Each structure stands twice: as structure tokens, then as C-alpha cells.
Amino acid sequence: MYNRVRSMSDGVRWIIDGYEEWLAREGVPIVSGLAVDLLNVKTAPWPRLGANAAFVHLEARGDFCSLYICELPPGGSTERQRHIFEEVFYVLDGNGSTVLELPSGEKRSFEWGRGSLFSLPVNMAYRLYNASGEKPARLASVQNLPMVMKLYRNERFVFDNPFDFNERLGNERFLRGEGTFIPTREHRHMWETNFVPNLLTFDQLRVSNGRGAGSTNIMFVLADGTMHAHCSEIPVGNYKKAHVHGDGYHIFQISGEGYSLYWNKGEPYQRVDWTYGLLHSPPLRMWHQHYNVSETPARYLAIGFGSFRYPFLNEKRQTIERDYRVKSDIQIEYEDEDPYIRKLFDEECAKFRARSKATSLAR
Ligand SMILES: [Fe+2]
């Protein structure tokens, strides 16, 4: 029965990624890499969205999520959007608003700007509007569209589905930018909401010394969904401890200056220098570490699949259950690190101080 060796040229449909096949038909630009500068990715019209877009496929994006950039022209808006995948938006630049249509037909809206984070209840219709008549607005959306499209492979089911998830609407305060703090334990405290008006000034981060001296952090529960986001802050003159975990995290550098190192044991370090709008992602089980060399705290935002409320993946559940205050094989304590790490960090801090001194003298 299976006596014929088939070649790809037989036209046999196999080893297919239903998401990538669908995306190719949409004709939207796709960029990829270990790290991508999201402010400088070229976009092109995406008729389905009604705005300019580009997809970003990080090498370590994993099996469930991808990112797209939505660029609204001055005075522009998206078409009405509705879909059964979940997404988290981060506003890279610009100002605008989101108008959400509830299943009752009632509308809710909120205004966002650079640094805003929001996630809408799944399959509720919405439009995004640019408030400026002069400047474009650029948002990044991390979503589980790859997972959903690989499962169903039917764009009408994904984008034109009348089912109402009324139970996802949540507290109406959450769409106004308010939230609820949910205490658990160090590095695991949560903030439930739909909308954080400004992550750059958000004041609900909590002490997370187990991940690095003086570090602070908050885990988000967004739209009662399976998409995860967290925001971490590295204090002045410090860095997080090196660690490993699963893939699929989309990391946005949102403040401060510094760099990240990536390495496999026994191999050379790969370095990524931060700029605002830089997106990077640690590959599966690859060691990595984030260093703040600036004289202000540095924040980053991480978005991925598998939330603290609904981890979905066994690997994610195990990660959440870990206590970083206890020594383990997934984190390198300061006293055990390669002396090169500290040497490089001290040199980079000195370079930053020299640069900022030169800049202030030139003023
Ligand atoms: Fe990490």
C-alpha cells in the first residue's frame, strides 16, 4: 500500500503550516530575525485591517503567537475588526482611541498613546482610530492567530464568527484603564485589567529581588484570556540574573539603555543592543540576561502565550510554580556567573557615563 516514495513535486499536501499558508495569501510584508527594530519596519496596505501592516516573525516566536505592526495613517482608522484569536496591543508611537462594540450593541471607547497596553475581550468587534491628523500611529499586536489558524484553517470561522463570549467582558473599570491588584508571591503578583494607559509610568510593579537585586515586576491578567504579558524594571547600575525558559516571549524594550546577551553553554555570547521599539525573543532554553547601563531604571514588556490565570501549556504552568528565590538549574546566581559578564557590564556603564557627560557638556 505504501510502496511509493513521494517527492514534494507530486503536489502532495503535507507538512503544511495553515497559518503561514493563509498569511502568504494575505500579501502582507513579513520580516524575521533574532531581533527587529519595530519603529523601522516597512508596512504596506493590508485590506483586511484597513491600515498598513507588516508581520514580524521572530526566530524564537514559538508555535502559538506572532506579531504584526498596525500603522494608522494621519486621521486614519482600521476597518471594523472581529476575530476569535486573542491579542495584546502595545502602542509604539502616536495617539488614538479604540471603540469596542459590546454584544448588546452598546459602545465603549478609551484613548491610548505611546506606552499604552491593551487587550480586548475575544471576538468583540472594535476599531482603532488615529487621533492625529498629522502623524501616523504605530501599534504592535502580539496574538495567538498562528495557533487558531493552524487549528481551523478557515478564515471565515476565524474572522467572521458571530459567537458572543459575553463572559469575557469583565469589569467595566478595566476598559477605563483601572485594574485590580492580585497578590500572590514575589515575582508572581498580578494586575487584572484590559488597559494600561502608560506602561512607562505604571506604578504597580512589585519587588522581585529573586530575579535581580532591586528588580520590580508585575504580571498582567488581560481580558481574562490566555495571552500573557508582564512588565519588569531593572534598577540603575544593575542587571537581571541569567536564566533560561521556553520560547514564544516577545520582548519590547520600552525605557532605559542597555543590552541583552544570549548564549548556549560553551558558545560565544550574542549581543543585542537596546533601542526604544526593539523587539527580541530568547530562543528555547537559550541562556540570556538583560543589563541596564543607563542612569535611569530600564523597563521591558514581555508578551507571550499562556497566561498566569490560564497557562494552557504544562511547561508554562511549571514555570509559574517555580520560586526564583530558590537556587535552581534555570538561573545563574551573581556569584556563579562568568567574570566576563561583570567586566563587560562595568565597561558599558562607564561608556554610558562618558557619553551622557559629553552630551551635557555639548548643551
Ligand atoms: Fe527571560
GROMACS .gro file of C-alpha atoms in nm, residues 83-325:
model
  243
   83HIS     CA    1  -1.180   3.758   1.536
   84ILE     CA    2  -1.162   3.455   1.759
   85PHE     CA    3  -0.791   3.483   1.834
   86GLU     CA    4  -0.672   3.682   2.134
   87GLU     CA    5  -0.434   3.974   2.103
   88VAL     CA    6  -0.238   4.221   2.313
   89PHE     CA    7  -0.158   4.565   2.173
   90TYR     CA    8   0.137   4.783   2.271
   91VAL     CA    9   0.136   5.139   2.136
   92LEU     CA   10   0.483   5.210   1.999
   93ASP     CA   11   0.410   5.566   1.889
   94GLY     CA   12   0.121   5.806   1.836
   95ASN     CA   13  -0.216   5.873   1.996
   96GLY     CA   14  -0.561   5.744   1.924
   97SER     CA   15  -0.861   5.557   2.051
   98THR     CA   16  -1.026   5.219   2.050
   99VAL     CA   17  -1.401   5.183   2.005
  100LEU     CA   18  -1.539   4.847   2.120
  101GLU     CA   19  -1.885   4.713   2.033
  102LEU     CA   20  -2.035   4.504   2.310
  103PRO     CA   21  -2.267   4.210   2.224
  104SER     CA   22  -2.557   4.431   2.343
  105GLY     CA   23  -2.471   4.683   2.069
  106GLU     CA   24  -2.350   4.934   2.327
  107LYS     CA   25  -2.016   5.101   2.251
  108ARG     CA   26  -1.720   5.166   2.483
  109SER     CA   27  -1.412   5.364   2.400
  110PHE     CA   28  -1.078   5.459   2.553
  111GLU     CA   29  -0.787   5.673   2.445
  112TRP     CA   30  -0.434   5.545   2.415
  113GLY     CA   31  -0.086   5.688   2.349
  114ARG     CA   32   0.279   5.586   2.332
  115GLY     CA   33   0.337   5.327   2.605
  116SER     CA   34  -0.024   5.203   2.631
  117LEU     CA   35  -0.100   4.832   2.664
  118PHE     CA   36  -0.445   4.686   2.597
  119SER     CA   37  -0.629   4.366   2.519
  120LEU     CA   38  -0.995   4.336   2.418
  121PRO     CA   39  -1.243   4.060   2.502
  122VAL     CA   40  -1.215   3.782   2.246
  123ASN     CA   41  -1.435   3.812   1.935
  124MET     CA   42  -1.577   4.152   2.029
  125ALA     CA   43  -1.582   4.397   1.738
  126TYR     CA   44  -1.359   4.703   1.752
  127ARG     CA   45  -1.196   4.977   1.550
  128LEU     CA   46  -0.874   5.167   1.615
  129TYR     CA   47  -0.860   5.540   1.534
  130ASN     CA   48  -0.559   5.767   1.498
  131ALA     CA   49  -0.630   6.093   1.686
  132SER     CA   50  -0.366   6.289   1.497
  133GLY     CA   51  -0.427   6.448   1.161
  134GLU     CA   52  -0.054   6.493   1.110
  135LYS     CA   53   0.133   6.191   1.242
  136PRO     CA   54   0.085   5.817   1.191
  137ALA     CA   55   0.022   5.593   1.493
  138ARG     CA   56   0.210   5.264   1.519
  139LEU     CA   57   0.088   4.974   1.734
  140ALA     CA   58   0.226   4.623   1.779
  141SER     CA   59  -0.014   4.333   1.827
  142VAL     CA   60   0.103   4.000   1.966
  143GLN     CA   61  -0.167   3.742   1.905
  144ASN     CA   62  -0.238   3.369   1.902
  145LEU     CA   63  -0.359   3.379   1.541
  146PRO     CA   64  -0.098   3.117   1.437
  147MET     CA   65  -0.246   2.867   1.684
  148VAL     CA   66  -0.606   2.941   1.586
  149MET     CA   67  -0.541   2.938   1.211
  150LYS     CA   68  -0.337   2.616   1.231
  151LEU     CA   69  -0.629   2.455   1.415
  152TYR     CA   70  -0.923   2.567   1.199
  153ARG     CA   71  -0.773   2.676   0.863
  154ASN     CA   72  -1.091   2.865   0.778
  155GLU     CA   73  -1.071   3.244   0.771
  156ARG     CA   74  -1.450   3.286   0.781
  157PHE     CA   75  -1.461   3.092   1.108
  158VAL     CA   76  -1.172   3.298   1.248
  159PHE     CA   77  -1.270   3.647   1.123
  160ASP     CA   78  -1.646   3.627   1.065
  161ASN     CA   79  -1.778   3.432   1.359
  162PRO     CA   80  -2.099   3.557   1.529
  163PHE     CA   81  -2.040   3.380   1.861
  164ASP     CA   82  -2.050   3.613   2.163
  165PHE     CA   83  -1.820   3.542   2.457
  166ASN     CA   84  -2.028   3.751   2.698
  167GLU     CA   85  -1.843   3.611   2.999
  168ARG     CA   86  -1.519   3.774   2.881
  169LEU     CA   87  -1.645   4.129   2.912
  170GLY     CA   88  -1.515   4.169   3.268
  171ASN     CA   89  -1.529   4.468   3.496
  172GLU     CA   90  -1.613   4.788   3.308
  173ARG     CA   91  -1.343   4.972   3.511
  174PHE     CA   92  -1.087   4.768   3.321
  175LEU     CA   93  -1.164   4.943   2.991
  176ARG     CA   94  -1.116   5.278   3.164
  177GLY     CA   95  -0.755   5.194   3.250
  178GLU     CA   96  -0.820   5.084   3.606
  179GLY     CA   97  -0.730   4.741   3.737
  180THR     CA   98  -0.725   4.505   4.032
  181PHE     CA   99  -0.404   4.408   4.210
  182ILE     CA  100  -0.399   4.033   4.285
  183PRO     CA  101  -0.129   3.946   4.540
  184THR     CA  102   0.033   3.601   4.515
  185ARG     CA  103   0.406   3.591   4.595
  186GLU     CA  104   0.730   3.758   4.487
  187HIS     CA  105   0.768   3.782   4.108
  188ARG     CA  106   0.415   3.642   4.069
  189HIS     CA  107   0.189   3.932   4.171
  190MET     CA  108  -0.078   4.010   3.913
  191TRP     CA  109  -0.272   4.310   3.783
  192GLU     CA  110  -0.602   4.235   3.613
  193THR     CA  111  -0.727   4.478   3.353
  194ASN     CA  112  -0.796   4.539   2.983
  195PHE     CA  113  -0.599   4.860   2.950
  196VAL     CA  114  -0.284   5.014   3.099
  197PRO     CA  115  -0.273   5.380   2.983
  198ASN     CA  116   0.104   5.417   3.018
  199LEU     CA  117   0.342   5.132   3.098
  200LEU     CA  118   0.633   5.376   3.117
  201THR     CA  119   0.486   5.534   3.433
  202PHE     CA  120   0.270   5.245   3.560
  203ASP     CA  121   0.321   5.233   3.939
  204GLN     CA  122   0.204   4.882   4.031
  205LEU     CA  123   0.534   4.694   3.980
  206ARG     CA  124   0.640   4.494   4.289
  207VAL     CA  125   0.974   4.387   4.435
  208SER     CA  126   1.131   4.091   4.258
  209ASN     CA  127   1.476   4.055   4.417
  210GLY     CA  128   1.498   3.685   4.334
  211ARG     CA  129   1.541   3.777   3.966
  212GLY     CA  130   1.794   4.053   4.028
  213ALA     CA  131   1.876   4.293   4.310
  214GLY     CA  132   1.626   4.580   4.319
  215SER     CA  133   1.424   4.448   4.024
  216THR     CA  134   1.049   4.504   4.015
  217ASN     CA  135   0.782   4.332   3.812
  218ILE     CA  136   0.409   4.282   3.752
  219MET     CA  137   0.227   4.002   3.570
  220PHE     CA  138  -0.085   4.105   3.375
  221VAL     CA  139  -0.416   3.922   3.351
  222LEU     CA  140  -0.561   4.075   3.033
  223ALA     CA  141  -0.920   4.034   2.912
  224ASP     CA  142  -0.944   3.710   3.116
  225GLY     CA  143  -0.751   3.546   2.833
  226THR     CA  144  -0.470   3.301   2.760
  227MET     CA  145  -0.231   3.571   2.631
  228HIS     CA  146   0.031   3.666   2.887
  229ALA     CA  147   0.213   3.996   2.944
  230HIS     CA  148   0.448   4.117   3.212
  231CYS     CA  149   0.648   4.433   3.273
  232SER     CA  150   0.984   4.430   3.452
  233GLU     CA  151   1.208   4.711   3.564
  234ILE     CA  152   1.585   4.685   3.614
  235PRO     CA  153   1.723   4.947   3.855
  236VAL     CA  154   2.015   5.180   3.782
  237GLY     CA  155   2.352   5.004   3.785
  238ASN     CA  156   2.215   4.654   3.776
  239TYR     CA  157   2.111   4.358   3.564
  240LYS     CA  158   1.882   4.060   3.583
  241LYS     CA  159   2.021   3.719   3.663
  242ALA     CA  160   2.092   3.496   3.362
  243HIS     CA  161   1.820   3.240   3.303
  244VAL     CA  162   1.655   3.001   3.056
  245HIS     CA  163   1.290   2.924   2.974
  246GLY     CA  164   1.061   2.824   2.690
  247ASP     CA  165   1.029   3.018   2.363
  248GLY     CA  166   0.749   3.245   2.240
  249TYR     CA  167   0.816   3.557   2.451
  250HIS     CA  168   0.807   3.883   2.255
  251ILE     CA  169   1.024   4.130   2.449
  252PHE     CA  170   0.984   4.505   2.392
  253GLN     CA  171   1.246   4.742   2.528
  254ILE     CA  172   1.041   5.039   2.640
  255SER     CA  173   1.278   5.254   2.851
  256GLY     CA  174   1.642   5.285   2.954
  257GLU     CA  175   1.960   5.198   2.769
  258GLY     CA  176   2.140   4.871   2.778
  259TYR     CA  177   2.180   4.537   2.609
  260SER     CA  178   2.095   4.169   2.631
  261LEU     CA  179   2.328   3.872   2.590
  262TYR     CA  180   2.222   3.535   2.453
  263TRP     CA  181   2.431   3.219   2.464
  264ASN     CA  182   2.435   2.843   2.464
  265LYS     CA  183   2.675   2.690   2.718
  266GLY     CA  184   3.030   2.682   2.579
  267GLU     CA  185   2.943   2.902   2.280
  268PRO     CA  186   3.014   3.274   2.219
  269TYR     CA  187   2.781   3.541   2.354
  270GLN     CA  188   2.543   3.707   2.108
  271ARG     CA  189   2.467   4.066   2.194
  272VAL     CA  190   2.155   4.274   2.124
  273ASP     CA  191   2.176   4.649   2.198
  274TRP     CA  192   1.853   4.812   2.311
  275THR     CA  193   1.670   5.098   2.148
  276TYR     CA  194   1.311   5.202   2.208
  277GLY     CA  195   1.099   4.982   1.986
  278LEU     CA  196   1.347   4.693   1.976
  279LEU     CA  197   1.176   4.355   1.982
  280HIS     CA  198   1.369   4.040   2.067
  281SER     CA  199   1.297   3.691   2.188
  282PRO     CA  200   1.501   3.433   2.380
  283PRO     CA  201   1.524   3.106   2.188
  284LEU     CA  202   1.410   2.785   2.358
  285ARG     CA  203   1.635   2.701   2.657
  286MET     CA  204   1.900   2.954   2.548
  287TRP     CA  205   2.069   3.142   2.833
  288HIS     CA  206   2.004   3.515   2.831
  289GLN     CA  207   2.049   3.819   3.052
  290HIS     CA  208   1.936   4.185   3.040
  291TYR     CA  209   2.165   4.471   3.150
  292ASN     CA  210   2.069   4.831   3.231
  293VAL     CA  211   2.368   5.062   3.175
  294SER     CA  212   2.174   5.391   3.191
  295GLU     CA  213   2.129   5.626   3.485
  296THR     CA  214   1.753   5.572   3.488
  297PRO     CA  215   1.562   5.249   3.554
  298ALA     CA  216   1.502   5.037   3.241
  299ARG     CA  217   1.171   4.870   3.165
  300TYR     CA  218   1.077   4.596   2.927
  301LEU     CA  219   0.747   4.436   2.835
  302ALA     CA  220   0.716   4.065   2.754
  303ILE     CA  221   0.413   3.921   2.574
  304GLY     CA  222   0.355   3.554   2.500
  305PHE     CA  223   0.108   3.268   2.507
  306GLY     CA  224  -0.006   3.103   2.830
  307SER     CA  225  -0.124   3.346   3.098
  308PHE     CA  226  -0.084   3.318   3.474
  309ARG     CA  227  -0.457   3.256   3.509
  310TYR     CA  228  -0.475   3.012   3.215
  311PRO     CA  229  -0.122   2.878   3.149
  312PHE     CA  230  -0.252   2.638   2.879
  313LEU     CA  231   0.090   2.471   2.847
  314ASN     CA  232   0.230   2.234   3.105
  315GLU     CA  233   0.571   2.395   3.060
  316LYS     CA  234   0.419   2.737   3.140
  317ARG     CA  235   0.241   2.603   3.449
  318GLN     CA  236   0.571   2.460   3.578
  319THR     CA  237   0.745   2.794   3.517
  320ILE     CA  238   0.475   2.982   3.711
  321GLU     CA  239   0.504   2.740   4.002
  322ARG     CA  240   0.881   2.796   4.031
  323ASP     CA  241   1.013   3.021   4.305
  324TYR     CA  242   1.309   3.227   4.180
  325ARG     CA  243   1.422   3.298   4.537
   0.00000   0.00000   0.00000
